[in-house]
CSV table of C-alpha atoms in Angstrom, one decimal:
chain,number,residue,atom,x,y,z
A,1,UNK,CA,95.9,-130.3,-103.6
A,2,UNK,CA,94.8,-128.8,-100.2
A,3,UNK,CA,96.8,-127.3,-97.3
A,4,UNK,CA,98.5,-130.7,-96.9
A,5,UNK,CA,101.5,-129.6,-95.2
A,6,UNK,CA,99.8,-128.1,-93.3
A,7,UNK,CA,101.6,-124.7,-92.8
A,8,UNK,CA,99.9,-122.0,-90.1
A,9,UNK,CA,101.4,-119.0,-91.0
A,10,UNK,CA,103.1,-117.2,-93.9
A,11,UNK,CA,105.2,-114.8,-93.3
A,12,UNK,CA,105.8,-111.7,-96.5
A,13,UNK,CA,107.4,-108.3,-96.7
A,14,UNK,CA,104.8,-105.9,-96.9
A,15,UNK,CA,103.8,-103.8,-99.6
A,16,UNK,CA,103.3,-105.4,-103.2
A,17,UNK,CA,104.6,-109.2,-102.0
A,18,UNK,CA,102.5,-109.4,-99.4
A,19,UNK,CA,99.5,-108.5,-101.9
A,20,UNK,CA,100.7,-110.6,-104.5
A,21,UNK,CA,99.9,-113.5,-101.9
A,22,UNK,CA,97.0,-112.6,-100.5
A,23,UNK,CA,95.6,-112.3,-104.1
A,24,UNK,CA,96.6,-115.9,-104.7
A,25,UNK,CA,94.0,-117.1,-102.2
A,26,UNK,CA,91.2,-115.3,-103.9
A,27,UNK,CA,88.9,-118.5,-105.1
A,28,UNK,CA,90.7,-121.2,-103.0
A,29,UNK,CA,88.6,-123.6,-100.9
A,30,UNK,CA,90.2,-125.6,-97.8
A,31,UNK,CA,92.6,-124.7,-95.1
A,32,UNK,CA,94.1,-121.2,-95.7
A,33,UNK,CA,97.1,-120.1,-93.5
A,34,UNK,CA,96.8,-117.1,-91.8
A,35,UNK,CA,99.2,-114.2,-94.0
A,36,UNK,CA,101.3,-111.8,-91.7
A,37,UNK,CA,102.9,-108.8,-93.4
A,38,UNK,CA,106.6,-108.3,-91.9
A,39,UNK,CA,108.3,-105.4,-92.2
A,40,UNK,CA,111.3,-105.1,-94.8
A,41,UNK,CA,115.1,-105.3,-93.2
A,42,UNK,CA,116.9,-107.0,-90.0
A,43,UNK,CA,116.5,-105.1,-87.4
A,44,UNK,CA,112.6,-104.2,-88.0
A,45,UNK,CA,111.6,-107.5,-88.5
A,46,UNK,CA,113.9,-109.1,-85.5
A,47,UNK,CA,111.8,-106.1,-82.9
A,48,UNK,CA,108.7,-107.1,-84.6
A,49,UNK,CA,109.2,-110.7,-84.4
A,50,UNK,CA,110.2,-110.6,-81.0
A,51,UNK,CA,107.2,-108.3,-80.1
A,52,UNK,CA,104.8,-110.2,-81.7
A,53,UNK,CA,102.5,-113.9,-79.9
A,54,UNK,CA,100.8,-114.8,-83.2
A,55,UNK,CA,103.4,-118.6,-83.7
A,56,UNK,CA,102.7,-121.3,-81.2
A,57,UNK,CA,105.4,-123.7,-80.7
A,58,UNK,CA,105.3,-126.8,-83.2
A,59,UNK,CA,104.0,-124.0,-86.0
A,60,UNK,CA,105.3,-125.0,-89.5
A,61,UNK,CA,105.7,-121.2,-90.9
A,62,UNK,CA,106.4,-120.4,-94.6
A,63,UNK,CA,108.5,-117.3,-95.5
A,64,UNK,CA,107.7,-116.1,-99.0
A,65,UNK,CA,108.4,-113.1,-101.0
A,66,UNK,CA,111.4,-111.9,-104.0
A,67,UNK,CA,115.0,-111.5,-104.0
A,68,UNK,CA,117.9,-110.8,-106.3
A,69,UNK,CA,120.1,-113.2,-107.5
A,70,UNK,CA,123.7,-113.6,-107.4
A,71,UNK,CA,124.5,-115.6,-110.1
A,72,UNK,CA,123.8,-116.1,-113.6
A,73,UNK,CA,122.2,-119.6,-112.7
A,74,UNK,CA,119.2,-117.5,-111.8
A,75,UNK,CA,117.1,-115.5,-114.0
A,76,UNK,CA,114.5,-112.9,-112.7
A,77,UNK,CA,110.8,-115.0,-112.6
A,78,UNK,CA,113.1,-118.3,-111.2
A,79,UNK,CA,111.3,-119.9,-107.8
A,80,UNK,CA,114.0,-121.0,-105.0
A,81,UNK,CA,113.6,-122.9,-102.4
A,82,UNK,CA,116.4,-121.9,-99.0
A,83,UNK,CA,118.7,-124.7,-97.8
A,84,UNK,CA,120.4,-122.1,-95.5
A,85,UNK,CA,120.8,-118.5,-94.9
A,86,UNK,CA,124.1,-116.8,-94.3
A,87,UNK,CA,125.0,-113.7,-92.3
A,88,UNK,CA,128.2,-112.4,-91.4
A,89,UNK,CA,129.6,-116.1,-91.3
A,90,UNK,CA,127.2,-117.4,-89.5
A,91,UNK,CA,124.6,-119.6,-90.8
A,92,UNK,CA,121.0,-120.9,-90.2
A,93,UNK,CA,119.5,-123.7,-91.9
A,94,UNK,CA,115.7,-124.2,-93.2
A,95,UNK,CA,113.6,-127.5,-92.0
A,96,UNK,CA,114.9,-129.9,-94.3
A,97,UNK,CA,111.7,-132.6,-94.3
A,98,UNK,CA,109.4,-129.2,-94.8
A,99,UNK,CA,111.7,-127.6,-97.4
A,100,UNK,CA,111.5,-131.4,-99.2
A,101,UNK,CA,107.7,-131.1,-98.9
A,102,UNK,CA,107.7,-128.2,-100.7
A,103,UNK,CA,109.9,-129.3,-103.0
A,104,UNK,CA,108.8,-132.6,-104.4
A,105,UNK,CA,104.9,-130.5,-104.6
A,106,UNK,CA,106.8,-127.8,-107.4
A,107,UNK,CA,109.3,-129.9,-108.5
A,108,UNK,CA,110.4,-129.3,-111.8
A,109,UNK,CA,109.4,-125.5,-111.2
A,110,UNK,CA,112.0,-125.0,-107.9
A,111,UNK,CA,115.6,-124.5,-107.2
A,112,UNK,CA,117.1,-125.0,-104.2
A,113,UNK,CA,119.2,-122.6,-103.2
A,114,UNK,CA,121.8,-121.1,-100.7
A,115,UNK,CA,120.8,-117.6,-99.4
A,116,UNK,CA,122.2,-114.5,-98.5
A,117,UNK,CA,121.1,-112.3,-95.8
A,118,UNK,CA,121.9,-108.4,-95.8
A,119,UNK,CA,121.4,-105.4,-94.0
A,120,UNK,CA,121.0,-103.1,-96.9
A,121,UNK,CA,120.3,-103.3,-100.7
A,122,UNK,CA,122.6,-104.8,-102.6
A,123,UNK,CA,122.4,-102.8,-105.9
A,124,UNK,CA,125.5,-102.8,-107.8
A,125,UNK,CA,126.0,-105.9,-110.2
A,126,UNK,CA,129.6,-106.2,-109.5
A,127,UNK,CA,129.1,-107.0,-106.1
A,128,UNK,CA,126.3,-109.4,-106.3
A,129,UNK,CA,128.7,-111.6,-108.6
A,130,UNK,CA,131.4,-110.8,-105.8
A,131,UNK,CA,129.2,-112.1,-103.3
A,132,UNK,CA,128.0,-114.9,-104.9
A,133,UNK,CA,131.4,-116.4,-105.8
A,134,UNK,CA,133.1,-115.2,-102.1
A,135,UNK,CA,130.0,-116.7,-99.9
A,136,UNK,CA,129.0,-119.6,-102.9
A,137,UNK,CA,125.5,-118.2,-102.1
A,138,UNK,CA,123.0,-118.1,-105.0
A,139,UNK,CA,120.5,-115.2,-103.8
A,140,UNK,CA,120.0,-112.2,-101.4
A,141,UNK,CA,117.0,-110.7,-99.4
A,142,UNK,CA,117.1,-108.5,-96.0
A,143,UNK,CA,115.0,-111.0,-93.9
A,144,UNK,CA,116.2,-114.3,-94.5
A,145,UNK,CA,118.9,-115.3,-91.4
A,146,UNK,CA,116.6,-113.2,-89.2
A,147,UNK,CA,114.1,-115.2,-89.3
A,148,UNK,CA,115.4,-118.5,-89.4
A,149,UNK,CA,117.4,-117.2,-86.3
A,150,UNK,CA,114.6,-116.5,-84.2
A,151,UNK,CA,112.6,-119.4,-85.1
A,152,UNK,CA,115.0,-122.0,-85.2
A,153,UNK,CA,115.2,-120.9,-81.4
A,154,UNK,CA,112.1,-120.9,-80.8
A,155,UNK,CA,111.5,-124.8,-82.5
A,156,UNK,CA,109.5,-123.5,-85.1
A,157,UNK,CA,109.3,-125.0,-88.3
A,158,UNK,CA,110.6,-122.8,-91.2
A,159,UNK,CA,110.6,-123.0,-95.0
A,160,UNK,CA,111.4,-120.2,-97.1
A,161,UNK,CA,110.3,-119.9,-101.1
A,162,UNK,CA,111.2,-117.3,-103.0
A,163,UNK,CA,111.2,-115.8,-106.5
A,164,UNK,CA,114.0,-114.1,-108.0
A,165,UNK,CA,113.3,-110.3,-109.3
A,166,UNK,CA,116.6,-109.3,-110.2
A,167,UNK,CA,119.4,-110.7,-111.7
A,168,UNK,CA,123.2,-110.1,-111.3
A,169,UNK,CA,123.8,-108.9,-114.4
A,170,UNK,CA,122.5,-105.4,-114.1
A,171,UNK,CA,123.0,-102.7,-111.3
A,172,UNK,CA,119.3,-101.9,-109.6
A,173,UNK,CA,118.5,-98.0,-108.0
A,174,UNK,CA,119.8,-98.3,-104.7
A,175,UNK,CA,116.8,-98.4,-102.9
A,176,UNK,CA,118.9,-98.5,-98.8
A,177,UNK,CA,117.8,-94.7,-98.0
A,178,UNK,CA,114.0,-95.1,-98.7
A,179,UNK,CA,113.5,-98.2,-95.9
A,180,UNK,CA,112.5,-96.2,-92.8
A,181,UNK,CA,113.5,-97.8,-89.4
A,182,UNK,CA,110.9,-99.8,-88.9
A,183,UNK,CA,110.7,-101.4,-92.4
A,184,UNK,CA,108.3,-99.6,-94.1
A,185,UNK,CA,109.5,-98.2,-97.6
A,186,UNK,CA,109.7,-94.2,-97.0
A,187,UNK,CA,108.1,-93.0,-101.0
A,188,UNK,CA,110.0,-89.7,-101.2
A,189,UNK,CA,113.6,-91.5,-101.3
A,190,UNK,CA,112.4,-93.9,-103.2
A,191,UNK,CA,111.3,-91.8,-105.9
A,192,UNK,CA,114.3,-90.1,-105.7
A,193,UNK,CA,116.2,-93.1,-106.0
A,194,UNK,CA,114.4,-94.1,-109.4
A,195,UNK,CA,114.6,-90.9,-110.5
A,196,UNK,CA,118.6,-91.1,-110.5
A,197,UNK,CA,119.1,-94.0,-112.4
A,198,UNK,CA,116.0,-94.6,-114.7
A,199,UNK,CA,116.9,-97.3,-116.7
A,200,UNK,CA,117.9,-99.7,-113.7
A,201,UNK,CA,114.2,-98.5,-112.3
A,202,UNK,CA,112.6,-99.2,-115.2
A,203,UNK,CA,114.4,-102.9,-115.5
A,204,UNK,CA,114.0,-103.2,-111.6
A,205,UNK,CA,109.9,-102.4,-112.3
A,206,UNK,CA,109.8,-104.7,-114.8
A,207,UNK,CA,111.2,-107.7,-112.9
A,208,UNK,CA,109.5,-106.6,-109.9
A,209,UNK,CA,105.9,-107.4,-111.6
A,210,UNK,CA,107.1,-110.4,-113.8
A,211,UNK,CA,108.4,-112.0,-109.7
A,212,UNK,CA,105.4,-111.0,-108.1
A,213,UNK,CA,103.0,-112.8,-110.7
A,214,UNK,CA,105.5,-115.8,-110.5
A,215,UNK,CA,104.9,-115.5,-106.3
A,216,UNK,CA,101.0,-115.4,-106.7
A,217,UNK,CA,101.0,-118.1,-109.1
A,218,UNK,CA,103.4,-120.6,-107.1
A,219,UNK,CA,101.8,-119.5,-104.2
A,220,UNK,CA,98.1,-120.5,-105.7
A,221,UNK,CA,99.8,-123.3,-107.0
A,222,UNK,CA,101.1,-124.4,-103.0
A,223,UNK,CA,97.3,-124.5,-101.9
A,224,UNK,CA,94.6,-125.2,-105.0
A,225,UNK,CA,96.6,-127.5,-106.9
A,226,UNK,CA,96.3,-125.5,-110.3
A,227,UNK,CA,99.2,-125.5,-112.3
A,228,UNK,CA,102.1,-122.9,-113.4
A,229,UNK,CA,101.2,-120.9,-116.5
């Protein structure tokens, strides 16, 4: 299956999702999209976005990368597919012939979802289930309605897959003090923060690498054609 779509650019936090992609494309033949590694949270990736000239209009871009879940639907290693993102009570919607494209290629392997978008980490168990049921959204990341903002503005073609690295029944270390201003992840804090609740680190860890190895596979899976394990 080669880069039928065809999709020009994907977009992935930096750090360890980024790398999980780019290690998918290790081997495979054929059209290759270029990868760009955004930075993690709202307002960094809305300054880089708006800084940066690498999308030309008519660009199909796919955003990939992990988020948590907020509801028990969704089990960490689960791939979701974006309908919509919602902010504040706003919302922004994904393509829908792209997001069907992608869908019908992994289908059987995809849910599609309804996202969350959020300015900080959401940690605490309780109130990803709050969430969930208030907003009837399924999932949460920090980049989501950003990005389908901007593009959507700019006629770009978005899709955004995901895989789920947390689940809603257990709290996560509340990682919002170690992202620096411009998205990077600051290690000190975040050693700190792992260090103060070590069991949620060591679950967080654990679902971290079983998500990324999901995202390298379905990402592999998007452009060689070789199946799921």
């Amino acid at each position: 299956m080669p880069n039928f779509f065809p999709i020009n650019t994907i977009l992935v936090p930096q750090g360890a999702e980024y790398k999980a992609v780019c290690r998918a494309f290790h081997g495979v033949t054929g059209s290759i999209p270029t990868v760009v590694a955004i930075p993690v949270g709202m307002k960094p990736l809305l300054k880089y976005l708006q800084q940066g000239q690498f999308l030309a209009p008519k660009s199909r871009v796919l955003i990939m990368g992990i988020c948590g879940s907020l509801s028990d639907r969704y089990k960490v290693g689960d791939i979701v597919l974006y309908q919509d993102c919602v902010y504040q009570g706003k919302q922004q919607e994904c393509d829908r012939p792209f997001t069907a494209q992608l869908h019908s290629s992994i289908s059987g392997k995809v849910s599609l979802v309804k996202s969350l978008t959020s300015d900080r980490v959401i940690w605490s168990a309780a109130e990803k289930r709050r969430l969930g049921e208030t907003l009837a959204a399924d999932v949460v990341d920090m980049e989501g309605f950003t990005a389908l903002e901007f593009f959507n503005a700019a006629g770009i073609t978005v899709a955004i897959l995901r895989v789920v690295s947390d689940d809603c029944q257990h709290n996560i270390p509340d990682l919002t003090p170690a992202i620096n201003s411009d998205g990077s992840l600051n290690p000190l804090p975040l050693a700190i923060a792992m260090l103060r609740q070590p069991l949620a680190a060591t679950r967080l860890i654990r679902g971290s690498l079983t998500a990324l190895k999901v995202l390298e596979q379905v990402t592999n899976l998007l452009f060689s054609g070789y199946s799921l394990k």
